[in-house]
XYZ file of C-alpha atoms in Angstrom:
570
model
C 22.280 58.964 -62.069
C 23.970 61.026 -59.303
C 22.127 61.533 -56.451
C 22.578 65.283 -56.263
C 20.504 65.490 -59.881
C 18.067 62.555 -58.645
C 16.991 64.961 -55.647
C 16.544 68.092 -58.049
C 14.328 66.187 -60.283
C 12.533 64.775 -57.419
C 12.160 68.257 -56.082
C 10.790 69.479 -59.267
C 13.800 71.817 -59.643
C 14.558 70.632 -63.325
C 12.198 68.915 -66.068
C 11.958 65.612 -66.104
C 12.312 63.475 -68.881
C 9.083 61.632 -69.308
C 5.599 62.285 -67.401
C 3.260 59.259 -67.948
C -0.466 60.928 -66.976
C -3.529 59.735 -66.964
C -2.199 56.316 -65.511
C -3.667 53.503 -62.748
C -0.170 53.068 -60.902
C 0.048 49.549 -59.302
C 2.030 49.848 -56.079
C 3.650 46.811 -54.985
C 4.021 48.236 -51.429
C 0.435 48.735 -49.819
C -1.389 46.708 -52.873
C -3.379 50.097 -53.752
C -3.999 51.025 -57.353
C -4.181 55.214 -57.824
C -4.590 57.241 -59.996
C -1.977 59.392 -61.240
C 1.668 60.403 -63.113
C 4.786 58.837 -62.722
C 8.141 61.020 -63.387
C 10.867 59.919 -65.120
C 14.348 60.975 -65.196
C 17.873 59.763 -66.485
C 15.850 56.030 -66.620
C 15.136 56.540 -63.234
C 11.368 56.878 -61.333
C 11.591 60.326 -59.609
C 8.121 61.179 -58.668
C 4.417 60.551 -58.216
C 2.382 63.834 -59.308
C 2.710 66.014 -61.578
C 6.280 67.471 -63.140
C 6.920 69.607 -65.495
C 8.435 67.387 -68.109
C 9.988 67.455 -71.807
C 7.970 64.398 -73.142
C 4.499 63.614 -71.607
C 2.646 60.684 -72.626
C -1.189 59.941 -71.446
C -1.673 56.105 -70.468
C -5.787 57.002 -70.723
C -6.311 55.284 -67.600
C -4.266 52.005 -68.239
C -2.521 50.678 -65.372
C 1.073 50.985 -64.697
C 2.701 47.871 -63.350
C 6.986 47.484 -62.494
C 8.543 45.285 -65.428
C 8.342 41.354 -64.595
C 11.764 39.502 -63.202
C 11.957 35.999 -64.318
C 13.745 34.673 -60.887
C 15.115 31.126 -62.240
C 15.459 30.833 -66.143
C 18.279 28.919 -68.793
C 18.064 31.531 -71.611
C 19.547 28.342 -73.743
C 16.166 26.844 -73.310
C 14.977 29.145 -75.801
C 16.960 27.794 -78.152
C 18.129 31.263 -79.573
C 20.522 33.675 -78.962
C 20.737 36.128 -75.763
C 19.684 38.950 -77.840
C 16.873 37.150 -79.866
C 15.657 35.719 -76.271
C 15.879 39.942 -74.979
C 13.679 40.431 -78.142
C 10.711 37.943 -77.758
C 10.299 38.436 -74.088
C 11.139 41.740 -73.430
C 7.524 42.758 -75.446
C 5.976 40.706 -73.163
C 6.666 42.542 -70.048
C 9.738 40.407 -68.437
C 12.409 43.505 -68.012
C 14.467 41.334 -65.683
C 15.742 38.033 -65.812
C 18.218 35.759 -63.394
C 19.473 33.443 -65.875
C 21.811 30.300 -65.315
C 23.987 29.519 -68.072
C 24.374 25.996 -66.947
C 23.992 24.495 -70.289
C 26.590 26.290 -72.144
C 28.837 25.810 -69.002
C 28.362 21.916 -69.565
C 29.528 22.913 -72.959
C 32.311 25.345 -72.527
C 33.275 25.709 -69.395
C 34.206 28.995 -67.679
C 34.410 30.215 -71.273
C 30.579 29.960 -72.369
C 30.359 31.744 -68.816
C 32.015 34.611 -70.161
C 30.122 34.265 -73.394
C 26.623 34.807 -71.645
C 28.002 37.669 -69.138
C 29.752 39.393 -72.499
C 26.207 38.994 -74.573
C 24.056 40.738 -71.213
C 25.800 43.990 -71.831
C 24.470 46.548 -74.136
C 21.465 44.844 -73.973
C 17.602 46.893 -73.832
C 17.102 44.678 -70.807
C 18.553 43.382 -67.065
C 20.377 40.453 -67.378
C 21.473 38.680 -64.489
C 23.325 35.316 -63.459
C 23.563 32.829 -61.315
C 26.913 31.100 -61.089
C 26.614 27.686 -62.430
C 27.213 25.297 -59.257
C 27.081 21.233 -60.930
C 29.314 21.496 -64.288
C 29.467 18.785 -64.979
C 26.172 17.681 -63.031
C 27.630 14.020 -62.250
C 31.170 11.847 -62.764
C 28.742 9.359 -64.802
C 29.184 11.202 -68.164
C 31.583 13.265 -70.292
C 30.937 17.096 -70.523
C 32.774 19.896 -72.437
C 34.331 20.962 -68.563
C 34.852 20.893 -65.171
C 34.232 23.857 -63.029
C 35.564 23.319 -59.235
C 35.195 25.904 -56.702
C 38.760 27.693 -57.152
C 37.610 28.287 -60.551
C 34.251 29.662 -60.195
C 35.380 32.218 -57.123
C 36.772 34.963 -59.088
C 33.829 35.567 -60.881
C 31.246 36.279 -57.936
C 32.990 39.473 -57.786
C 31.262 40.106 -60.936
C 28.086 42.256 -60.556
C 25.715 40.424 -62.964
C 26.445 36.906 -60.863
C 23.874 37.311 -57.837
C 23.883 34.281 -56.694
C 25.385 30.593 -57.012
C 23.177 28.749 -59.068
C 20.926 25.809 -58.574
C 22.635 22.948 -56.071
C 21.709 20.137 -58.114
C 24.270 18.086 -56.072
C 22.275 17.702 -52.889
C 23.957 14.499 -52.670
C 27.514 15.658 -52.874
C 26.196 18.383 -50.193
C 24.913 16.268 -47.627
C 28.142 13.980 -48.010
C 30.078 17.129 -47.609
C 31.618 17.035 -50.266
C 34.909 19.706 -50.329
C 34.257 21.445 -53.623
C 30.596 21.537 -53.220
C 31.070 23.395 -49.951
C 33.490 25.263 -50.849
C 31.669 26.947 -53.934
C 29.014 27.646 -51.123
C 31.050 29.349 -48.218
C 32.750 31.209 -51.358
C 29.404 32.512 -52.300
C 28.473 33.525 -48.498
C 31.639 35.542 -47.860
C 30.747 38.080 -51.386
C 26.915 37.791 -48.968
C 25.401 36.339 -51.742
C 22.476 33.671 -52.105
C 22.385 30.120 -52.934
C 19.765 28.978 -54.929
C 18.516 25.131 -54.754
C 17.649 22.501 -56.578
C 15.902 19.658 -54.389
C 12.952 18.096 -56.078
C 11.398 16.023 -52.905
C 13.933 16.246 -50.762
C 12.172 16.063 -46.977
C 12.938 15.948 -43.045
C 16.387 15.707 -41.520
C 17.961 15.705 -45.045
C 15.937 18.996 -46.120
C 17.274 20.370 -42.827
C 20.737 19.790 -43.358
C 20.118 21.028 -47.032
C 18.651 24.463 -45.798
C 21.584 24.696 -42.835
C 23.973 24.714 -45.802
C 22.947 27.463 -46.889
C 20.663 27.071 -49.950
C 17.753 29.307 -49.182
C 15.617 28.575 -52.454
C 13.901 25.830 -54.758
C 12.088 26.085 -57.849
C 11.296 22.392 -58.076
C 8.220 21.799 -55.701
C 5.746 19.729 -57.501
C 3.398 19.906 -54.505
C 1.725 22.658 -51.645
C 2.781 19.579 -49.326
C 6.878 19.907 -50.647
C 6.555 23.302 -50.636
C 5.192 24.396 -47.431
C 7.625 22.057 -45.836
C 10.038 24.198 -47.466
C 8.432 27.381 -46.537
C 8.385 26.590 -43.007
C 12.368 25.856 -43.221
C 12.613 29.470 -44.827
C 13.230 28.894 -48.151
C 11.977 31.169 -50.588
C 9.639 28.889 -53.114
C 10.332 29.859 -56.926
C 6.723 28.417 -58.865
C 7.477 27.310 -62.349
C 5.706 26.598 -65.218
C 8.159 25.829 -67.947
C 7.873 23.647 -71.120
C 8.547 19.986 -69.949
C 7.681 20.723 -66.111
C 4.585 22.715 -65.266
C 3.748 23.324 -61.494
C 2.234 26.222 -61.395
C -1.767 24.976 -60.791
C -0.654 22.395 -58.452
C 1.320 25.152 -56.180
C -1.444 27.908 -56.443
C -2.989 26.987 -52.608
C 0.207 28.021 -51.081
C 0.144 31.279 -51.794
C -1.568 32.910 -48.880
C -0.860 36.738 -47.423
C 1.353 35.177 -44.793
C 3.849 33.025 -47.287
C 3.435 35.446 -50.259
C 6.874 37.252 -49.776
C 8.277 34.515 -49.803
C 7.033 33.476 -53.462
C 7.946 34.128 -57.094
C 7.652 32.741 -60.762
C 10.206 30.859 -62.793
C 10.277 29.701 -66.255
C 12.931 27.520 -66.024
C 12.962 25.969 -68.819
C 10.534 27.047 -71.497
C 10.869 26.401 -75.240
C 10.400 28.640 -78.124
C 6.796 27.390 -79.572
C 5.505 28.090 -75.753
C 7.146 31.961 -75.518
C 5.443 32.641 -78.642
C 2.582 30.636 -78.210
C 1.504 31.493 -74.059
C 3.678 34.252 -73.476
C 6.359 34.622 -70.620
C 6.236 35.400 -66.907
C 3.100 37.232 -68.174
C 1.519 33.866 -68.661
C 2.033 32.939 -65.294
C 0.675 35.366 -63.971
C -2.585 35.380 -66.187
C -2.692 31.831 -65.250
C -2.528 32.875 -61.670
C -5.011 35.242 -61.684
C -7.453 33.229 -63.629
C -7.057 30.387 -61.133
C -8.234 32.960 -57.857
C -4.698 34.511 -57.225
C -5.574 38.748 -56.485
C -3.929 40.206 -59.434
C -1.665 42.748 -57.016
C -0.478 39.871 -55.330
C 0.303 37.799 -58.822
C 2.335 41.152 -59.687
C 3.803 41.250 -56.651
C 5.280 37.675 -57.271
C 6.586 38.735 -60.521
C 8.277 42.395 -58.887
C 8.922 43.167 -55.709
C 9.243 39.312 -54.060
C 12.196 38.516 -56.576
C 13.703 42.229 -56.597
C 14.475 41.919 -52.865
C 15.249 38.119 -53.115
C 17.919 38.736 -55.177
C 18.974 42.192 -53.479
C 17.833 44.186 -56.669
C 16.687 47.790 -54.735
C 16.969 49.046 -57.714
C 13.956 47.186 -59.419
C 10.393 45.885 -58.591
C 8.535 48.935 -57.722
C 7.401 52.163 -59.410
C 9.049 54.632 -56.636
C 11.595 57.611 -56.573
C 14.801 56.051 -57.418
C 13.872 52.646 -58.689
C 14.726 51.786 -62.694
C 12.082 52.497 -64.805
C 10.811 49.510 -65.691
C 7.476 49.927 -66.340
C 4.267 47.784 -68.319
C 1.311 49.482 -69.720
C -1.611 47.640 -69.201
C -5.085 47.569 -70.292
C -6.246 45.251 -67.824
C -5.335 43.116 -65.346
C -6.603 39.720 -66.696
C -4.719 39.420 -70.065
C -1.330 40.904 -69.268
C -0.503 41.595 -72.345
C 1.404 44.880 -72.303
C 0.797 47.311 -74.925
C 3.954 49.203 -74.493
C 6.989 48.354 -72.464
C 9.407 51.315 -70.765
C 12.995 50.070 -70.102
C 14.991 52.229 -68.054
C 12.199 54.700 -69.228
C 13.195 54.308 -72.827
C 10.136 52.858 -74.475
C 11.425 49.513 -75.889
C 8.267 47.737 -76.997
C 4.981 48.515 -78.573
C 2.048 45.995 -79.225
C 3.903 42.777 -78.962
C 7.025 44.137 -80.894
C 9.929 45.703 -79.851
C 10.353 49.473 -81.482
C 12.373 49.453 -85.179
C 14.925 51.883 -83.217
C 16.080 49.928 -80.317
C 19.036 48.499 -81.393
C 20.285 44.795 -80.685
C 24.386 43.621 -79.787
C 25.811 41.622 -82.143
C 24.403 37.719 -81.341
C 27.416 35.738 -79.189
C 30.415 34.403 -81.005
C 31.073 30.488 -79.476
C 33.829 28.383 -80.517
C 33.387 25.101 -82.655
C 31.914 22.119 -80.120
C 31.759 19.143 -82.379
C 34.642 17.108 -81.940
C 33.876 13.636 -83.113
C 35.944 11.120 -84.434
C 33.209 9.973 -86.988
C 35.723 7.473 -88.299
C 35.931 4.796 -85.664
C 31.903 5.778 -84.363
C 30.669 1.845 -83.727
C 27.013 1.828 -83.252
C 26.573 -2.011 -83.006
C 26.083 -3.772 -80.624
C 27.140 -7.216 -79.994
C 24.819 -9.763 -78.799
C 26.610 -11.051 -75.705
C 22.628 -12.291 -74.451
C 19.464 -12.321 -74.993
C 17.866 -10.258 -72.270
C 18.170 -6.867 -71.720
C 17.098 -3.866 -70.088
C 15.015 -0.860 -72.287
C 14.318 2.709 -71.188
C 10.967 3.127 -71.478
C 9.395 6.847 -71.793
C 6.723 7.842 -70.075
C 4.274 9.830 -71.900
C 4.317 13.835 -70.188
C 7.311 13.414 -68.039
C 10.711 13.305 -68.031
C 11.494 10.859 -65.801
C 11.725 6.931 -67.590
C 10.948 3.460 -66.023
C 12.545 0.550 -67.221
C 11.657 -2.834 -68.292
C 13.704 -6.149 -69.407
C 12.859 -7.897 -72.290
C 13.930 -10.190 -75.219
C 16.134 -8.531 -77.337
C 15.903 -8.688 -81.201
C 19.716 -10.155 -82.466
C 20.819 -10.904 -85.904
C 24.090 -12.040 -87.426
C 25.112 -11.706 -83.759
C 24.050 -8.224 -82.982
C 21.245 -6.515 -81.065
C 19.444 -4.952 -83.111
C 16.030 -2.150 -83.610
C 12.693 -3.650 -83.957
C 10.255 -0.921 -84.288
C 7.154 -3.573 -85.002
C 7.456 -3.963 -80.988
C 8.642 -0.440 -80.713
C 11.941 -1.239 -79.389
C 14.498 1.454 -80.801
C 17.940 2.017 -80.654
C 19.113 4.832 -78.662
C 23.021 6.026 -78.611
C 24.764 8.724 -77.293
C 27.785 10.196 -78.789
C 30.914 12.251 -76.929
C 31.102 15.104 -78.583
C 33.207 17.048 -76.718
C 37.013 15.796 -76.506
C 36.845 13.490 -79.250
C 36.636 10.317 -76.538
C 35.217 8.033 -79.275
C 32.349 7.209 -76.345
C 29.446 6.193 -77.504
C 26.490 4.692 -75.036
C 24.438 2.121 -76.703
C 20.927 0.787 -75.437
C 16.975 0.908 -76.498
C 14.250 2.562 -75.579
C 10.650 2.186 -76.104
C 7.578 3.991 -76.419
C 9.257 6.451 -79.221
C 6.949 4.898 -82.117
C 9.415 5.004 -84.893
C 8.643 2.967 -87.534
C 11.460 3.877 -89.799
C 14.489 6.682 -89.991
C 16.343 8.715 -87.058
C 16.414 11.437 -85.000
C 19.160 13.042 -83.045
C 20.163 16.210 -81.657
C 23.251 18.223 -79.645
C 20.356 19.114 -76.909
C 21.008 16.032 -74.368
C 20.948 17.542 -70.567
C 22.786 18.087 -68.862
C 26.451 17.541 -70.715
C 24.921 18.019 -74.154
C 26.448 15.054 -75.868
C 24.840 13.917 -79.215
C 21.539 11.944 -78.251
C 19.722 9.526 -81.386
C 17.375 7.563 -81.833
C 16.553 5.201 -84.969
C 15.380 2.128 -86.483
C 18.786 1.178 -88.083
C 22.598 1.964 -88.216
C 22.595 3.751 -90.892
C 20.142 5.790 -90.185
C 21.407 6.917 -86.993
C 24.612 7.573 -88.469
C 23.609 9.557 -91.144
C 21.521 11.456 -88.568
C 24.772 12.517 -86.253
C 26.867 12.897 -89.134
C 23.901 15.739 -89.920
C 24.110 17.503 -86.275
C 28.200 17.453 -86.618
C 27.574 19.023 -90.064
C 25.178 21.378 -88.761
C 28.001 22.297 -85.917
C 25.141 21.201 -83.904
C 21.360 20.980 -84.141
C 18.513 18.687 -84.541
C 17.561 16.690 -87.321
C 15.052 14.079 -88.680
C 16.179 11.475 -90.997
C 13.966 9.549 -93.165
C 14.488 7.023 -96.566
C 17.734 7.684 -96.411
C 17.656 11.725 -96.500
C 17.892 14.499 -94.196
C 13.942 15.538 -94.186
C 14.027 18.108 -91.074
C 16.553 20.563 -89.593
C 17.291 23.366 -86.974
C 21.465 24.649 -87.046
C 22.143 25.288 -83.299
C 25.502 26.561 -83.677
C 25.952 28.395 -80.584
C 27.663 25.782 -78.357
C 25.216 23.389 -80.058
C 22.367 24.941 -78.215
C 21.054 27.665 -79.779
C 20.538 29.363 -83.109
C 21.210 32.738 -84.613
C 17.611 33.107 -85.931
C 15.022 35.179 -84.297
C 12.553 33.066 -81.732
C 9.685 32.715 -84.172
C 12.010 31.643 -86.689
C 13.235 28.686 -84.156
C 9.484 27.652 -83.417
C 8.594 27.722 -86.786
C 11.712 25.080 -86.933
C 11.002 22.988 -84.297
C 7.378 22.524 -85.688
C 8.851 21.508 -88.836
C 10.713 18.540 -86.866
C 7.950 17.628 -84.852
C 5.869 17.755 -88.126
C 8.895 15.439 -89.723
C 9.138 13.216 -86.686
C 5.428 12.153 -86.422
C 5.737 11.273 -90.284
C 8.225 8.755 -89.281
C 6.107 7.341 -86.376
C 7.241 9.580 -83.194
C 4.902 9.493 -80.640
C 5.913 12.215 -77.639
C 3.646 15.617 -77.806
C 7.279 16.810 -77.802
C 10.318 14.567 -79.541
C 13.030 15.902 -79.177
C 12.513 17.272 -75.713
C 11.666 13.844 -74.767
C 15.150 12.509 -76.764
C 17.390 15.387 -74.169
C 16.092 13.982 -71.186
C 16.749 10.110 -72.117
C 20.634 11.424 -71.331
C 20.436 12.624 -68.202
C 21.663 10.620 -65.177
C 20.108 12.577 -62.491
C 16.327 11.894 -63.275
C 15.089 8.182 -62.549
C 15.122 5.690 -63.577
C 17.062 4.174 -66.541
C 18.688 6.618 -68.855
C 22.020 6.625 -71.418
C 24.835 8.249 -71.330
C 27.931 8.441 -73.233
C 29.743 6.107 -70.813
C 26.744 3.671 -70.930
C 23.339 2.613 -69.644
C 22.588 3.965 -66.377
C 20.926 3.337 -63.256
C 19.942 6.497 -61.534
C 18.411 4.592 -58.525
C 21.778 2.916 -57.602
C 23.485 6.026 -59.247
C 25.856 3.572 -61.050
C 26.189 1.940 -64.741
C 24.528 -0.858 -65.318
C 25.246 -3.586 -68.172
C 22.614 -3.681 -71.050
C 22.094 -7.327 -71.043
C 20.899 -9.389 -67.985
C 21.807 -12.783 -68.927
């Protein structure tokens, strides 16, 4: 909108588009609620008061609350498409997200980059980035790429990248590492954040951490970690995702002198809980329902991320911010019965509008390359001894524990009567032929496989089973699928979800995915599986950066020492 017609509409010179009367307008600035209209023009909020207008809607005293900005979120978490994500959680009241595509980066590189920022256009919603910073997250496995600093400068130039994404590497950062820093001062000179990634990080080391540069973290898991993080200035992103929730444990920081310095993240949140709970309206229900003042819960979910993020143009209802704006009929629920994007109404009643048209879903290249030919699963008995992953139940971190391994004809083999199961990961991106062998227990199996092209952080085909053939037939179904999840049972394929995107996400619509997934879960506790959540709990036993024992593709590995360790012990 030019600013010459933005002041004539302001003025009341011209009609405006779109009067909303009769509303309770939540301002974000002085935390008052008043009654009133809100002016619309070219997508843009004009005025408070009356216009004359060529559309006028009356809100019949509902309140009028800025659209919700999910600050820290992995749209490939959803397990759908970037448009079918925009069209479950846009009717919820999230107009805004800051996504990082770091899982289809671990995939395909600066090209599933492009993908993501190429999908955001066109579509009835903001869609932001951060720039993925840890592809691949760590040397100890094989991903699909490697992005280094030189690569990933040109693109903060682009105007949906606002920031560099989570610094998973604080290792490689307080080493100084060259490329990490590099892909930080990079980011500073465009005067653009760093967001962090630091889960207990404390002291001298947190110091160095926030001297860097990285001026956010969304993985406090305590008002201890957090304040200590607070009072080093960083801003404190409070998630409640799918496998990590934080949210009730982080609620007593949130006081009226740390507030602006506080917003909610997703992270990572899976279909059945979008549909289920809602989006960054559920955390803010859940806020408010544990003592949180409603304005300030809105706040949290507006203004605080708008300006973190340098976003003027959102957060607020005032002259010349986007209209992005929730009709509510309370503030306990948050359950918007009509959604304005831009001031285009997008969403009615839980449902976007039969008019609002959707961009084509994202077209990814093939990622299953797998020499299924030479795949050896077995595993020779070279001892006796060895060492097991072993879950533990509600988290994604593993312990470990060494036991007597079940051999025959001079292999190590599955023995699900003492719940010992074999777990491999398969390369599955440059046709290595790498396959990590070990066992885990605490899975329950008593018979078939499961497996899946969802293993964080490189994505590498992750399984699980009670026999060889089983867990071959079970990644020979994921390579058919050209990726997915599947449950494998007497010798048949029983369960299945196609991820074809990148071997991430589907083309189906989000309810479409849960009803999926609950079809595998169903599946997987017929064969014995025990987790609330399978195959959430089979992506995490690959990933080297959460203790203590996990698996990948190059082998069993110990994220203590932060080396490779050998599966048997004597």
């Amino acid at each position: 909108m030019a600013i010459a017609d933005l002041i004539t509409a302001a003025r009341g010179q011209r009609p405006v588009d779109l009067l909303l009367t009769d509303a309770r307008i939540v301002n974000v600035f002085n935390g008052s609620i008043d009654a009133g209209s809100v002016a619309v023009a070219d997508g843009c909020v004009v005025g408070i008061g009356d216009y004359q207008a060529h559309h006028t809607v009356s809100l019949v005293g509902r309140f009028l609350a800025p659209g919700f900005i999910d600050s820290h979120v992995h749209i490939e978490s959803a397990m759908t498409s970037v448009s079918e994500f925009v069209r479950a959680v846009l009717p919820l009241g999230t107009t805004t997200v800051v996504a990082d595509p770091h899982e289809i980066a671990n995939v395909l590189g600066l090209g599933g980059i492009e993908a993501m920022l190429a999908a955001a256009e066109q579509q009835p919603m903001n869609i932001y980035y951060g720039l993925p910073s840890c592809v691949p997250a760590t040397a100890m496995e094989t991903a699909g790429a490697v992005l280094d600093a030189a690569t990933l400068a040109p693109l903060l130039a682009n105007e949906r990248i606002l920031a560099l994404g989570e610094m998973m590497n604080f290792p490689g950062l307080l080493a100084c590492d060259p490329d990490v820093l590099a892909k930080i001062e990079a980011t500073h000179e465009r005067r653009k954040p760093v967001d962090g990634h630091c889960p207990g990080l404390a002291g001298k080391e947190l110091a160095a951490y926030v001297a860097a540069g990285i001026s956010s973290d969304h993985e406090c898991i305590s008002a201890a970690e957090a304040r200590e993080k607070l009072a080093m200035g960083m801003h404190i992103m409070i998630r409640e995702g799918t496998g990590a929730k934080n949210l009730a444990d982080l609620l007593p920081i949130i006081t009226p002198q740390t507030e602006s310095f506080l917003m909610w993240c997703t992270d990572d949140r899976h279909p059945g809980d979008i549909c289920r709970e809602g989006h960054i309206n559920y955390l803010v229900r859940r806020a408010v329902q544990g003592g949180i003042d409603p304005l300030t819960a809105i706040r949290m979910a507006t203004i605080h991320p708008a300006r973190r993020f340098g976003l003027t143009h959102l957060g607020a209802i005032a002259p010349g911010r986007r209209a992005d704006l929730l009709v509510l009929p309370d503030l306990e629920s948050f359950v918007p019965t009509a959604v304005y994007s831009g001031g285009r109404l997008v969403a009615q009643a839980g449902k976007m509008r039969p008019e609002i048209p959707s961009p084509p879903v994202m077209e990814c290249p093939p990622t299953m390359r797998v020499r299924t030919d030479s795949l050896d699963l077995a595993i020779g008995a070279t001892g006796t001894t060895g060492q097991v992953i072993e879950l533990v139940p509600g988290q994604v971190v593993t312990g470990r524990r060494t036991v007597r391994l079940t051999c025959r004809d001079g292999l190590a083999v599955a023995d699900p009567e003492r719940d010992l199961l074999k777990l491999v990961v398969v390369e599955r991106h440059r046709a290595t032929g790498n396959v990590g062998k070990g066992f885990v227990s605490g899975f329950g199996l008593r018979t078939g496989a499961l497996a899946s092209s969802v293993a964080h952080d490189s994505h590498n085909i992750v399984a699980v089973g009670v026999s060889d053939r089983d867990l071959r037939q079970a990644i020979d179904a994921v390579i058919g699928l050209g990726g997915g999840q599947v449950v494998v049972a007497g010798g048949r394929l029983v369960a299945s979800l196609a991820l074809p995107l990148a071997g991430l996400m589907a083309v189906l619509p989000l309810d479409q995915v849960r009803q999926r997934i609950e079809e595998l879960t169903a599946a997987a506790r017929t064969i014995g599986a025990v987790p609330g959540d399978p195959f959430m709990a089979l992506s995490f036993l690959a990933l080297p950066v959460i203790p203590e024992l996990k698996l990948t593709d190059q082998g069993l590995f110990d994220v203590t020492r932060f080396c490779h360790v050998p599966l048997f012990t004597d």
